[in-house]
Structures are given as C-alpha cells and as structure tokens.
Short mmCIF file of C-alpha atoms in Angstrom, two decimals:
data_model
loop_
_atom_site.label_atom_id
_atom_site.label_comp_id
_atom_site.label_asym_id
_atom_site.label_seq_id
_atom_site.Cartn_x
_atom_site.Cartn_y
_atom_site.Cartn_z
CA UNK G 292 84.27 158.36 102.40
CA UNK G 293 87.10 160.02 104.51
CA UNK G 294 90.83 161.65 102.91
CA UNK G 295 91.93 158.86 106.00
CA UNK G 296 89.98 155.98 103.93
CA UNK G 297 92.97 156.32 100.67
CA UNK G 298 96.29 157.35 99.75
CA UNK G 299 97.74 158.07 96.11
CA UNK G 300 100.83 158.17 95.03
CA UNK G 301 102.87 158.33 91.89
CA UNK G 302 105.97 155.88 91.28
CA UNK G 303 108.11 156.19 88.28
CA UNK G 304 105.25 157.19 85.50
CA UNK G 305 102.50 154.71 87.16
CA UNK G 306 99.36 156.64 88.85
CA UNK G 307 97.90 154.18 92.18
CA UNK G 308 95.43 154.35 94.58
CA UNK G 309 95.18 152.61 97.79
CA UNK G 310 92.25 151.84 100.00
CA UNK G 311 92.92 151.49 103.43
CA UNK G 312 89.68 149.77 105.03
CA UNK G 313 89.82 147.52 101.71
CA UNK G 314 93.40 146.97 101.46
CA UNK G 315 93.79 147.46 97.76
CA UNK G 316 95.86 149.05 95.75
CA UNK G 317 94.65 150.19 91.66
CA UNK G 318 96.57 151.65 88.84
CA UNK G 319 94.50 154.09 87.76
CA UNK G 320 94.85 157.01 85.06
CA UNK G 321 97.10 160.62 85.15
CA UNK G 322 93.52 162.27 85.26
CA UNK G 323 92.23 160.75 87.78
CA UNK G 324 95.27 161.34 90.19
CA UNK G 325 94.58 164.54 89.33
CA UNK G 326 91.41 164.94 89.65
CA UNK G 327 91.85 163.14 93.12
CA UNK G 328 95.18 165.30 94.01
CA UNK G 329 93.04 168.46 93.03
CA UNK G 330 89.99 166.94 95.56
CA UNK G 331 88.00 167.81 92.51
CA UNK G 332 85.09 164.91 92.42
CA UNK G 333 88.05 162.83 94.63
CA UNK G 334 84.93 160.98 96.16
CA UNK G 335 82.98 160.09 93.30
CA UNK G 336 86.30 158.47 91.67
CA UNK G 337 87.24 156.53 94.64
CA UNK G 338 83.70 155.35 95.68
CA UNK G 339 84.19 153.91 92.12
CA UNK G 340 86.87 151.75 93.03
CA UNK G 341 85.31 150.82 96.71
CA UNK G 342 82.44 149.88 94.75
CA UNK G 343 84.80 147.13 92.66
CA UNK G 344 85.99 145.32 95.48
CA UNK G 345 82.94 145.64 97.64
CA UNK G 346 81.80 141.95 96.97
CA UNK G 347 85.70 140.49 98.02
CA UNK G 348 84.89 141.66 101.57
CA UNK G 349 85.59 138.88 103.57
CA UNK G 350 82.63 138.04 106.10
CA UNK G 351 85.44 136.27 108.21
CA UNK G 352 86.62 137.56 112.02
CA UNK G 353 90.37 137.54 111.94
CA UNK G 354 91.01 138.19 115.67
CA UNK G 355 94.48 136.56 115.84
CA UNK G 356 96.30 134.21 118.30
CA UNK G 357 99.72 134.29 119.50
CA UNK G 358 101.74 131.18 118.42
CA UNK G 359 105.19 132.38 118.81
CA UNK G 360 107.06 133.56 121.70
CA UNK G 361 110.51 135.05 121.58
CA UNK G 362 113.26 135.58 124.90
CA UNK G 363 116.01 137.84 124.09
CA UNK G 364 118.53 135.91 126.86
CA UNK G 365 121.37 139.02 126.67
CA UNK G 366 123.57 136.86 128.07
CA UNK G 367 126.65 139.37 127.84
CA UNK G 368 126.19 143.03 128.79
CA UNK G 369 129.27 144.01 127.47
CA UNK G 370 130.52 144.20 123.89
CA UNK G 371 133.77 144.27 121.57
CA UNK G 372 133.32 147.13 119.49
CA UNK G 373 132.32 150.79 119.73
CA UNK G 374 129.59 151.58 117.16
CA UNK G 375 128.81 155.04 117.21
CA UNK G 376 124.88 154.49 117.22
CA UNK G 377 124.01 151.96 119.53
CA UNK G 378 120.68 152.02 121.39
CA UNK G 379 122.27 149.62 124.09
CA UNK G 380 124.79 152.12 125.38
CA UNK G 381 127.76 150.43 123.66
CA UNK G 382 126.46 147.01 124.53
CA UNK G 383 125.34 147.69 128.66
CA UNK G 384 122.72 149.34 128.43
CA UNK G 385 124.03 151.63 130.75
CA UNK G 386 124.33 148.99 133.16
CA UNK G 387 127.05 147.43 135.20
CA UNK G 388 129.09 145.57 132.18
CA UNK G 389 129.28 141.33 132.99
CA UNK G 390 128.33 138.21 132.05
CA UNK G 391 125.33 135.82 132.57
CA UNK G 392 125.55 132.94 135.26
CA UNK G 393 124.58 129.52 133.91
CA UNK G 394 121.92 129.48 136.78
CA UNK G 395 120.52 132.34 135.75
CA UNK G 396 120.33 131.39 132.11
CA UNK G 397 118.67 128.02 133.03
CA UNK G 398 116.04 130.03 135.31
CA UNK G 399 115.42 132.63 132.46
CA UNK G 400 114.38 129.43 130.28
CA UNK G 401 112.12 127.57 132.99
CA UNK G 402 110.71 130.88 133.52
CA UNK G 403 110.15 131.44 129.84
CA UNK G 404 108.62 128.23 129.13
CA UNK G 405 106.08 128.54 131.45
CA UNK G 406 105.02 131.38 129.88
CA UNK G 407 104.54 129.51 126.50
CA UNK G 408 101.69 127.66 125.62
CA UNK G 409 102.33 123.67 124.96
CA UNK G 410 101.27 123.74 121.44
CA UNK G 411 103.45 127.16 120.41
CA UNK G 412 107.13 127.58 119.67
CA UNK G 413 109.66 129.20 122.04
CA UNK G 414 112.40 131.28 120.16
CA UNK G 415 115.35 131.44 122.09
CA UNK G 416 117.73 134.99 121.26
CA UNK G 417 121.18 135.04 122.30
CA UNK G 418 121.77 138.82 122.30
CA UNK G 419 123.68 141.39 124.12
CA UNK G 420 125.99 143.33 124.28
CA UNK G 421 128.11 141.13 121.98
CA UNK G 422 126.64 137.52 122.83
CA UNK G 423 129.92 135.63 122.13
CA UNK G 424 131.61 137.22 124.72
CA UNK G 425 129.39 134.72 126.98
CA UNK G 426 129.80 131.59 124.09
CA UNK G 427 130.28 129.06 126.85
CA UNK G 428 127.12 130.29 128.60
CA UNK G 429 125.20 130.00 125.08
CA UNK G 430 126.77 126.20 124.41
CA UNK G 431 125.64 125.23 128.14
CA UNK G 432 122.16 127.06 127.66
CA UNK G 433 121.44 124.93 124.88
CA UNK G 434 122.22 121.91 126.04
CA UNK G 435 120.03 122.68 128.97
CA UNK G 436 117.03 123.72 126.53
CA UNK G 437 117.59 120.36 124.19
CA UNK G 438 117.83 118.12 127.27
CA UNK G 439 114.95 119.58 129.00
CA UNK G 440 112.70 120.43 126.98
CA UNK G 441 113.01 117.79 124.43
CA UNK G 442 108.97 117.74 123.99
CA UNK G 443 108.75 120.91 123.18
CA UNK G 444 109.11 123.28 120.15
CA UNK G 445 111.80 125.47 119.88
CA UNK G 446 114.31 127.70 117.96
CA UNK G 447 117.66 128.85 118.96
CA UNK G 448 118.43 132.44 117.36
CA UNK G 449 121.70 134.97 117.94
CA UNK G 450 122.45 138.17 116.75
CA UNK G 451 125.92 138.98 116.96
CA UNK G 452 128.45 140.87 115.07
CA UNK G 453 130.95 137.99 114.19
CA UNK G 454 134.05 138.92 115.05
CA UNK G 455 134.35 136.09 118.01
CA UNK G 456 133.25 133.18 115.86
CA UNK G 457 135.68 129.89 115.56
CA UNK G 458 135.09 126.75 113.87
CA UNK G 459 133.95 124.98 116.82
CA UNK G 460 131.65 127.85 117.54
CA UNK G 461 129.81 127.69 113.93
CA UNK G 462 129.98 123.62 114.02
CA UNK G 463 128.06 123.76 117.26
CA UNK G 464 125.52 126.34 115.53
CA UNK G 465 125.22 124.07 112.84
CA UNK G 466 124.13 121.25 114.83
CA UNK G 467 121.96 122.73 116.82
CA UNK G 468 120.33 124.69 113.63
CA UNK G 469 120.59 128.69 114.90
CA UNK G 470 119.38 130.98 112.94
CA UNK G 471 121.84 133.54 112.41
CA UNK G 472 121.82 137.34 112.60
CA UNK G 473 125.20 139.18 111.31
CA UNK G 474 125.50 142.92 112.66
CA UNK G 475 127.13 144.46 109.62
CA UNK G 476 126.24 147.66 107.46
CA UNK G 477 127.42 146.94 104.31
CA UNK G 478 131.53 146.67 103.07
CA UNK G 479 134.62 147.42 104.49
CA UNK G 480 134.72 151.28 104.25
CA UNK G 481 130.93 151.46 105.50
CA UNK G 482 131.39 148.74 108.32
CA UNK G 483 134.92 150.20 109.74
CA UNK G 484 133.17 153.68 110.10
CA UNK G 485 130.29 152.61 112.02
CA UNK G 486 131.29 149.40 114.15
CA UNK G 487 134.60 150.04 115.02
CA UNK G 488 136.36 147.44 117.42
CA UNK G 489 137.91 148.13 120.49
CA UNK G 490 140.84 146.37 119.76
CA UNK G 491 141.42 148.40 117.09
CA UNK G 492 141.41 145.32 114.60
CA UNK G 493 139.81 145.62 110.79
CA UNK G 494 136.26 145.32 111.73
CA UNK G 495 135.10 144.15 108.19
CA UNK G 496 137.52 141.49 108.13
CA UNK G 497 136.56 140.55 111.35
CA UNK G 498 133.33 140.04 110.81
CA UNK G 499 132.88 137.91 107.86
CA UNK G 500 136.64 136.20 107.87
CA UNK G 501 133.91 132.91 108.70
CA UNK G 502 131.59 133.37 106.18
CA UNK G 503 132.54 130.79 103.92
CA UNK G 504 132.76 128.32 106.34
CA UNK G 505 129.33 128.74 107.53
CA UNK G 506 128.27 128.85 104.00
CA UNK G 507 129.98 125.62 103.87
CA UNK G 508 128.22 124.47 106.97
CA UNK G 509 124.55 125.89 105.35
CA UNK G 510 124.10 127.82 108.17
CA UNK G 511 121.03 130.72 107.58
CA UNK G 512 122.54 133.51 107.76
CA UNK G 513 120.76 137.14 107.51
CA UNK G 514 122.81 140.83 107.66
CA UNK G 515 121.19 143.10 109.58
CA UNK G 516 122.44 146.80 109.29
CA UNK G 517 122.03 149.83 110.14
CA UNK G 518 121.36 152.78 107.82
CA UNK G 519 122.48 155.79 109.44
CA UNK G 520 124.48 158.52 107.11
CA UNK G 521 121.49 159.08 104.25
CA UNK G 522 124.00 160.79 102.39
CA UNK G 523 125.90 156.96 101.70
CA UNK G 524 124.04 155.19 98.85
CA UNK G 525 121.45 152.27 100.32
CA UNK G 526 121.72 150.78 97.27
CA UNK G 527 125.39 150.29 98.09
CA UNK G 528 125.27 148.87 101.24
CA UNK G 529 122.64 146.33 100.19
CA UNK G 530 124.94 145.44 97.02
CA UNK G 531 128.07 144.99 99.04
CA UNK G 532 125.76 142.82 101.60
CA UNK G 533 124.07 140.64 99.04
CA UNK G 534 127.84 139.84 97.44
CA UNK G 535 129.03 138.41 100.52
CA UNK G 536 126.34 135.61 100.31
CA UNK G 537 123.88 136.42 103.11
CA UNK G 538 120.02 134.80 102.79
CA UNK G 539 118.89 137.95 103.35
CA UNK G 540 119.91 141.40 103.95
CA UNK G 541 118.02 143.36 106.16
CA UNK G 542 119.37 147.46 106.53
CA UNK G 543 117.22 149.24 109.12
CA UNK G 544 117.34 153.31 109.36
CA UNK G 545 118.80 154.25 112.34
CA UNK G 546 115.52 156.98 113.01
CA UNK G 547 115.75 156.87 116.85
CA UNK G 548 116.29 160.78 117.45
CA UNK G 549 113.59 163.22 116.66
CA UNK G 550 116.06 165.69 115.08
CA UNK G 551 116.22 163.04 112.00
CA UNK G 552 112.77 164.60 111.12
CA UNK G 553 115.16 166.91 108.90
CA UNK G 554 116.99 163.91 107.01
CA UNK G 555 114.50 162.09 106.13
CA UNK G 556 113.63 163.27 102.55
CA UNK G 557 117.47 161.80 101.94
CA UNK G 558 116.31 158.73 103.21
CA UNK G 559 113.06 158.37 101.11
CA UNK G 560 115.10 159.42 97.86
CA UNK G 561 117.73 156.77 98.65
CA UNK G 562 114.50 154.11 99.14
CA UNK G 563 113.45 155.23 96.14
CA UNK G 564 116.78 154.48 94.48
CA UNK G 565 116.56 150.60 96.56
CA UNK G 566 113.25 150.14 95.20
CA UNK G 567 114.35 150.46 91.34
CA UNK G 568 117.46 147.98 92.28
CA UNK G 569 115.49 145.46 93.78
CA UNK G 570 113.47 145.69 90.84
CA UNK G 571 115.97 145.02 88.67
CA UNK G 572 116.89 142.46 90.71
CA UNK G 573 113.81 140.49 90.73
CA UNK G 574 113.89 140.43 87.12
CA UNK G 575 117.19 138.81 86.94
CA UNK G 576 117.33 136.56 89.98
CA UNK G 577 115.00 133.94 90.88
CA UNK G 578 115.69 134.47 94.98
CA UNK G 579 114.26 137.61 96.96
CA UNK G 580 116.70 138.34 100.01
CA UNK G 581 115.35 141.67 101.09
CA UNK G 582 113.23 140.62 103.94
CA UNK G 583 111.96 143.86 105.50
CA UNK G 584 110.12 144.36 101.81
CA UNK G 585 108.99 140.77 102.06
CA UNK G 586 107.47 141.48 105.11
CA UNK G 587 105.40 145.02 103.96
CA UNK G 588 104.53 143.17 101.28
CA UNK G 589 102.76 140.23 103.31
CA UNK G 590 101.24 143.27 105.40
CA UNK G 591 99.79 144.48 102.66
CA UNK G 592 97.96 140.58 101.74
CA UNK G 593 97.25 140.24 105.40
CA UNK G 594 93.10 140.02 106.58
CA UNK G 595 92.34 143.25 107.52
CA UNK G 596 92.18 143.26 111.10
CA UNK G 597 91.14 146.18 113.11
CA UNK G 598 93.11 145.76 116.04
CA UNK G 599 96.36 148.08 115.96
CA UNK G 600 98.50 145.97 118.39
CA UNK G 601 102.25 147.08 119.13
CA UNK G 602 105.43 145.23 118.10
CA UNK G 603 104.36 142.17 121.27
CA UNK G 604 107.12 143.53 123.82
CA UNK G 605 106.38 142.50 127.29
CA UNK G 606 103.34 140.15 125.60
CA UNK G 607 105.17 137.28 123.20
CA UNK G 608 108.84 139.27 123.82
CA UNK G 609 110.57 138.80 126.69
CA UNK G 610 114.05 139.82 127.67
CA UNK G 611 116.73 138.73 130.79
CA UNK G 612 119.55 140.91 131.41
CA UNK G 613 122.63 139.17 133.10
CA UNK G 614 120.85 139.42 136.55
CA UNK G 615 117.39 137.63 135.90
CA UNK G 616 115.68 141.31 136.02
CA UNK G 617 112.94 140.66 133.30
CA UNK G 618 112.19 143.13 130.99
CA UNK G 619 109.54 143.62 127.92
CA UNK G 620 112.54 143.31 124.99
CA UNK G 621 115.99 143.85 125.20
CA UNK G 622 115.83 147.43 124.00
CA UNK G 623 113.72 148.18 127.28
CA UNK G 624 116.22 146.65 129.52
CA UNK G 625 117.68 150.34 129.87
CA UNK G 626 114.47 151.43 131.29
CA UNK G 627 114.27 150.20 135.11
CA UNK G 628 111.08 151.40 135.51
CA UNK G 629 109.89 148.99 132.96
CA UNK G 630 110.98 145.88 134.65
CA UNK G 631 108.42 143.21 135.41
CA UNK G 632 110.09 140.65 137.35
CA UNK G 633 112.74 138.57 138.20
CA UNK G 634 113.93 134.83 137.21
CA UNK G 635 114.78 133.78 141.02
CA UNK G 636 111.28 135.41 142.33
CA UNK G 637 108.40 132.67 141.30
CA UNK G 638 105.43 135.43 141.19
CA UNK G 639 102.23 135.69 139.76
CA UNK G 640 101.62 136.28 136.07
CA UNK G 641 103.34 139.35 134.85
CA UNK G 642 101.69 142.28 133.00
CA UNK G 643 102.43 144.87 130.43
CA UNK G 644 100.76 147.67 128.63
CA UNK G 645 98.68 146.03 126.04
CA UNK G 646 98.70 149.21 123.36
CA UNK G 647 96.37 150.04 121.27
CA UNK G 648 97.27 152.36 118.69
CA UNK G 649 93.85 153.25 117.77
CA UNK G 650 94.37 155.07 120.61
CA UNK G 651 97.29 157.06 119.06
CA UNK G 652 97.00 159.29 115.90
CA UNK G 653 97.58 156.08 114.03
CA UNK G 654 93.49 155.89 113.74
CA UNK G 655 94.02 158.67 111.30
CA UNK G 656 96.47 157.83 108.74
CA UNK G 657 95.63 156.03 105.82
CA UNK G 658 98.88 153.56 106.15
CA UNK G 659 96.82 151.94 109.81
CA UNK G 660 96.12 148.24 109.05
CA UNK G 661 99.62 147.59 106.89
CA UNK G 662 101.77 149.40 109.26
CA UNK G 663 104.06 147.31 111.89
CA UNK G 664 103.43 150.57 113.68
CA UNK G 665 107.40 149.81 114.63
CA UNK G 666 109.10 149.78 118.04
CA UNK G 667 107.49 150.59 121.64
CA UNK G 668 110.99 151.42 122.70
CA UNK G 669 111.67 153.74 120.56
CA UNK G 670 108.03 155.84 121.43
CA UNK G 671 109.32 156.02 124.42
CA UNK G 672 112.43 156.94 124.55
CA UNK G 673 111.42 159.63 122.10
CA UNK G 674 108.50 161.38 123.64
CA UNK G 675 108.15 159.68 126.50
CA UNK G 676 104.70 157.83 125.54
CA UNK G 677 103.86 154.85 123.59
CA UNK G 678 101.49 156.53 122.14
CA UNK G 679 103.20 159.11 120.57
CA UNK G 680 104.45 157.80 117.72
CA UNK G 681 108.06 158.88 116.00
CA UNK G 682 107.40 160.99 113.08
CA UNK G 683 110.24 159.51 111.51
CA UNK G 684 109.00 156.10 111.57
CA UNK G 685 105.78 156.99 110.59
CA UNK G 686 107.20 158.72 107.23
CA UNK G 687 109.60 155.35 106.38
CA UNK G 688 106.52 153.03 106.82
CA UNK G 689 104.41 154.89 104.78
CA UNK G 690 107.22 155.24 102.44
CA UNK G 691 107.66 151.12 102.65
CA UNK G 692 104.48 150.39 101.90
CA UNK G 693 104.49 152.48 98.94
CA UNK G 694 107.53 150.48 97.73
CA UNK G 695 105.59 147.52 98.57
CA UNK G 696 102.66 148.03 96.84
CA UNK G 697 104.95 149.36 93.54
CA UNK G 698 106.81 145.68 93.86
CA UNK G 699 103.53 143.84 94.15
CA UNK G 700 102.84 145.73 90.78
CA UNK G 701 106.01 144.85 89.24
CA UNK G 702 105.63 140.99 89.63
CA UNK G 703 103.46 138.72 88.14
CA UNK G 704 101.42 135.98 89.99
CA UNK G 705 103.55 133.01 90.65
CA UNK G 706 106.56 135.24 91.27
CA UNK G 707 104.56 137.21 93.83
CA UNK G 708 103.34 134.28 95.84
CA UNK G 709 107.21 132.98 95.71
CA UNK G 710 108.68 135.91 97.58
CA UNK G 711 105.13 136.06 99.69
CA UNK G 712 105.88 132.26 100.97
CA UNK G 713 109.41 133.34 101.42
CA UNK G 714 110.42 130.58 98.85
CA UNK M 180 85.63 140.98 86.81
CA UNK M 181 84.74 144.39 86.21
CA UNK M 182 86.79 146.58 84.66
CA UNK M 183 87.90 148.35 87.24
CA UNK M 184 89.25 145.32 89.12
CA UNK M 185 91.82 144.74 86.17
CA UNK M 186 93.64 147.47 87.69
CA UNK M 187 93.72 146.08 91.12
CA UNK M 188 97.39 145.37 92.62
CA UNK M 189 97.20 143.23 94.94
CA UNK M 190 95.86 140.14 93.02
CA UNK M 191 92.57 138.74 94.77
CA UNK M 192 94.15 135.45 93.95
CA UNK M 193 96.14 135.89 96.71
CA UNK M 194 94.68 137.37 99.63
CA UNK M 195 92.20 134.32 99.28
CA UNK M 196 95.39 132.31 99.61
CA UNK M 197 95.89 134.62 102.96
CA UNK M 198 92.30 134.28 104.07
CA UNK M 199 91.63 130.29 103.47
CA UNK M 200 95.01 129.59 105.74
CA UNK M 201 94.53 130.51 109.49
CA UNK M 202 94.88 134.18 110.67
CA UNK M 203 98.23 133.13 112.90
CA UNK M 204 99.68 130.83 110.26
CA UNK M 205 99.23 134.32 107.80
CA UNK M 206 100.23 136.76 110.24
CA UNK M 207 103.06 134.69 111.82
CA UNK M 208 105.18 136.52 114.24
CA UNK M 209 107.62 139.37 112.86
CA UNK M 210 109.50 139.63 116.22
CA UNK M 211 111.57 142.35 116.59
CA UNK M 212 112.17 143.04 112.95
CA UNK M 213 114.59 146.01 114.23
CA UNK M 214 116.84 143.56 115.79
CA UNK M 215 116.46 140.11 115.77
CA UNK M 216 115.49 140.18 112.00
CA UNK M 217 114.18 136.08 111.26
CA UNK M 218 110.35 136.98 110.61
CA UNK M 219 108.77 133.30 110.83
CA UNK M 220 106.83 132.84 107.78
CA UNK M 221 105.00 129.93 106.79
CA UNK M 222 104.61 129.12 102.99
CA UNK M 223 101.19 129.77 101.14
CA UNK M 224 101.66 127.04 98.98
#
C-alpha cells in the first residue's frame, strides 16, 4: 500500500475514502479519517477496505478503441467581439485574419474522412474565430458533407457566440441537426464584461436575442463559459445560464496562466459553493444539465484502464485553419511548429506525439485513472512540455472529482444511472 | 456484502453496467470538453 494508492477527504460533515487502483470511493467514520489523516495505522484501515472490494476486480482487459473522430474546420479566423481572455488571440490566432475558401473546406473534409474508419463517426466543428462570420462557407460545407458522404456517419457541431444568428441561419441548423455550442458566461453584467463586441452593441442581448426561436426549433443547445474572475459567484453564472433554457451549461475556469496558482483556493471555495447548488438542484429537478460533472462522474464508473492517454489532439482531433495547414486541435493552430500537414498536399499518414502521462508526475497522484488529465495545449503553452502538467489544472480535477464522488453519494440508484446515461 | 461494502459510493451495480457494455461505448469520446463541450455519451440502459 502506497499514500499514491488513496485520497480522503471531508465534504460537508461526511468522512470518504477513495481508492485509486480500485476506483472506489467509502464513507467511512470521523476516527478513521483521523486515524488515516494522522498516518497512525493509515495502512491497516485502508487495506481493510481494499480487502472489501478485492473480489469486484474485473479480470477483463479494457484497452480501448477509438470510435469517434472530431475536425475543428475554423472556417473564420477572425471574430466579432473582443473578449479579454481568449486563447485564440482575439479569434486569429495570431494569424493573418480571413476567411475559409469553399475548396479548401471541401479538401479539409475528403482529407478528414480518410482518416476515419468506415464503421466510426466523423464530428464535423465549425469553429473559429467567430464561425458565422464564414455562415455561407458552413451552409455550402454541409451540403458538400450530406451529398458526399451520404453512407457515412456523421455529426455537424459549431461553437459560436450567437450574435450573427438569423432565422434562416437556425432553420438550416435545425434541419441539418447541429449540435450547438453558445459562448456565453453567464447574464448580462457577467457576459458584457468579458465578451465585449466590437461594434460596441449589448453583447448579452446579442447573444441570446434567438434563443427562443431555437428553443422553438428544439435545437440542442449547450452554454459554454468561461470562469475567469473567482471573486464573481459560480453559482451565479450557472443560475443565470440554466434560466435562459440551455440543455446544459458547461462554465470552464479560465486556468491557462501559471500565476493563477495563487487564485485558486477562490476557485475551489466557489466549487464548493456549485457543488451544494447542484445538489439542491438534483433534489428538486428531474433533469441534470451540468455536463462537465456528468462527465467526472462517468470517469469515476469507467473500467480502470491503465493507460494515461492525453485529451486525442493530433490522434481523433484534427483542426484546418483557413489555409488547409493541419493542425492537432484548434487551440494548437497558434503553434506553427506543430503543424502536420496540409489539405492540398496528399502525403503519407500523419503523426503526432502519442503521450503518455505515466510518463509525467501524473503516475503519482492518487486522482490518475479518473482524471481527463485536461488539455495538451495548454502544457505547452505553459511550460513548454506536454508533460509538465499545469498545477492549476491538476488542483481543479482533483477538486472535480471530489465533487463527483460527493454527488455520486448524494443520489440514489436509479437517479444516478439517469444523469450517468445522460437521460 | 460485507459490511464494509455498505459504505461503498460508487454502487457496484453500476460499474457492472460500465463493464458488461463495450470499453468504447463506456468511455465514448469527451472531445475537447474545454471547447467544443458535446461529450458523446451513449445510454447504460
């Protein structure tokens, strides 16, 4: 038994125990936290409980297989509004600003296809910059993809912050069944702070002026956010999210500089406050609409697999900027170095690092096999190596999967397997 | 079940749900939670 092998914890007045190798979590009693806390007989007690679940170990190999495949086609690398965050260099990436060519949208789709196997589905991304910028390139994209590939399966996405959709726009979504991703951080003194248009129009109202009508038009619609003054309540943003009708809100902490390393006990107290509201919730609602929790909670269900594979950029993630240059995701398309192609060159099969984090300190923390273990990207950019992980992260996934455990505990059976199946 | 399993969280119930479907159709593909945000998830039941 190593400290690396368990984790406690205390939430609220309840005492748990997780075991990482066994994926478990137990409530167990105020002395033997303690006793555990104090490393006084901490191995004898937790043997204990490894002992308990020793004859669930499944005999089964879970080595995993790729089924899904995602292109992030930024078809516009330019965007209408200014938010003070963005990874993407106010939507260029610090790139020459423009929009995508038809051609080179159609070639970024042959060449993605290609790529995925027969029996798996391709998800197409409209990103940018702000995609709608380059709508007509999107409509004409898809009608390519639906025309072409007709025997095929395949998903359109787009993640875009709104503010350019018409009714002809969301009808033509609606048809062709996109699954929708609104760039919004929570009401209108929130969102006018942080994603400010250029034009200098009321960004809130902007963005969801069309929400009813694509409620109307049962479109499925997600917020995704981004958390990034800890002193604003979470719990806030989420609430003023969830009233505007969205399937599921999804607020990310914007961790991607080192220096947040001195924030972040705001951010865990404010995830603490999240975690008693979506309690509260739960009890009162039958639907579950925070997704990242979903998600850590499925982690934590998940056959243990001892692989500690990466996030899939440059693997099942692809991205095209606006001149065919291929990169691993959209977030590395402001890395040159990391390009791996182009759409016009036919070449041979590309390759990208295939990480490991065993090889990282991840192979010592107790949070290894229900970890995400977050973005590549962001590693990077950080300290310059994948496998130097951001502290910050590191501390919010821990912190998640405490909350997700804590949830799991909260629930009963057939309400757990509901939000697990994403019912 | 021993006693000490009566305190376990994570409901063995389920994880056989997770282990009898297939690894891929449990794992299913997150994508890039950070920014994309639809996780494909199949249904256990």
């Amino acid at each position: 038994m190593s400290d690396i092998n368990y984790h406690i914890f205390k939430n609220m007045e309840t005492c748990i125990l997780f075991l990482t190798e066994e994926k478990q979590a137990f409530t167990i009693s105020e002395e033997e936290y303690n006793s555990i806390y104090a490393k006084r007989d901490n191995y004898r007690i937790v043997e204990k409980y490894v002992k308990s679940v020793e004859k669930y170990k499944s005999n089964k190999s879970h080595t995993g297989k790729d089924y899904i495949y995602e292109l992030y086609l930024c078809v516009a690398n330019c965007c209408n509004a200014n938010c003070s965050y963005c990874f993407a260099g106010q939507g260029s990436y610090g790139k020459e600003k423009g929009i995508m060519s038809d051609e080179t949208a159609y070639k970024a789709v042959d060449r993605f296809m290609e790529i995925v196997p027969f029996d798996c589905t391709a998800v197409i991304t409209y990103f940018g910059g702000e995609p709608l910028m380059a709508y007509s390139v999107i409509e004409n994209c898809c009608n390519y993809v639906t025309k072409k590939y007709n025997n095929r399966k395949y998903e359109f996405h787009i993640t875009t912050n709104a503010t350019l959709l018409n009714r002809e726009i969301i009808d033509f979504f609606a048809e062709n069944k996109f699954k929708i991703a609104v760039s919004i951080d929570g009401g209108s003194v929130i969102q006018n702070a942080q994603r400010p248009l250029l034009n200098g129009n009321d960004s809130f109202v902007e963005a969801t002026k069309f929400l009813p009508y694509m409620h109307e038009k049962k479109l499925r619609l997600l917020a995704r956010g981004t958390y990034t003054n800890f002193d604003v309540s979470l719990v806030q943003c989420y609430d003023e999210l969830l009233k505007l009708g969205f399937e599921e809100v999804n607020i990310e902490p914007d961790i991607l500089d080192k220096k947040r390393e001195y924030d972040m006990d705001k951010l865990l107290a404010q995830l603490d406050v999240l975690r008693d509201y979506i309690v509260d919730y739960a009890k009162t609602r039958n639907d579950f609409p925070f997704g990242l929790f979903k998600m850590q909670m499925r982690r934590l269900f998940i056959p243990l697999k001892k692989e500690l594979k990466g996030c899939g950029a440059g693997k099942v993630t692809f991205a095209v900027d606006i001149k065919g240059d291929i990169f691993p995701c959209h977030r590395h398309s402001s890395m040159p170095e990391t390009v791996m192609g182009n759409v016009r060159e036919h070449q041979q099969a590309m390759s990208f690092l295939d990480i490991d984090y065993q090889e990282a300190n991840c192979a010592l923390c107790w949070n290894r096999y229900t970890c995400s273990h977050g973005c590549m990207y962001e590693d990077k950019s950080i300290s310059g190596s994948y496998y130097v992980k951001n502290p910050c992260f590191c501390k919010y996934s821990r912190k998640m999967t405490e909350i997700a455990i804590s949830l799991c505990n909260e629930m009963d059976k057939n309400r757990l397997i509901k939000v697990l199946s994403g019912i | 079940m021993n006693e000490t399993m009566n305190n376990a969280i994570l409901l063995q119930e389920i994880k056989d749900l997770f282990e009898d479907i297939s690894y891929q159709a449990a794992c299913e593909y997150e994508g890039c939670g950070a920014d994309d945000g639809w996780p494909s998830v199949k249904p256990l039941i």
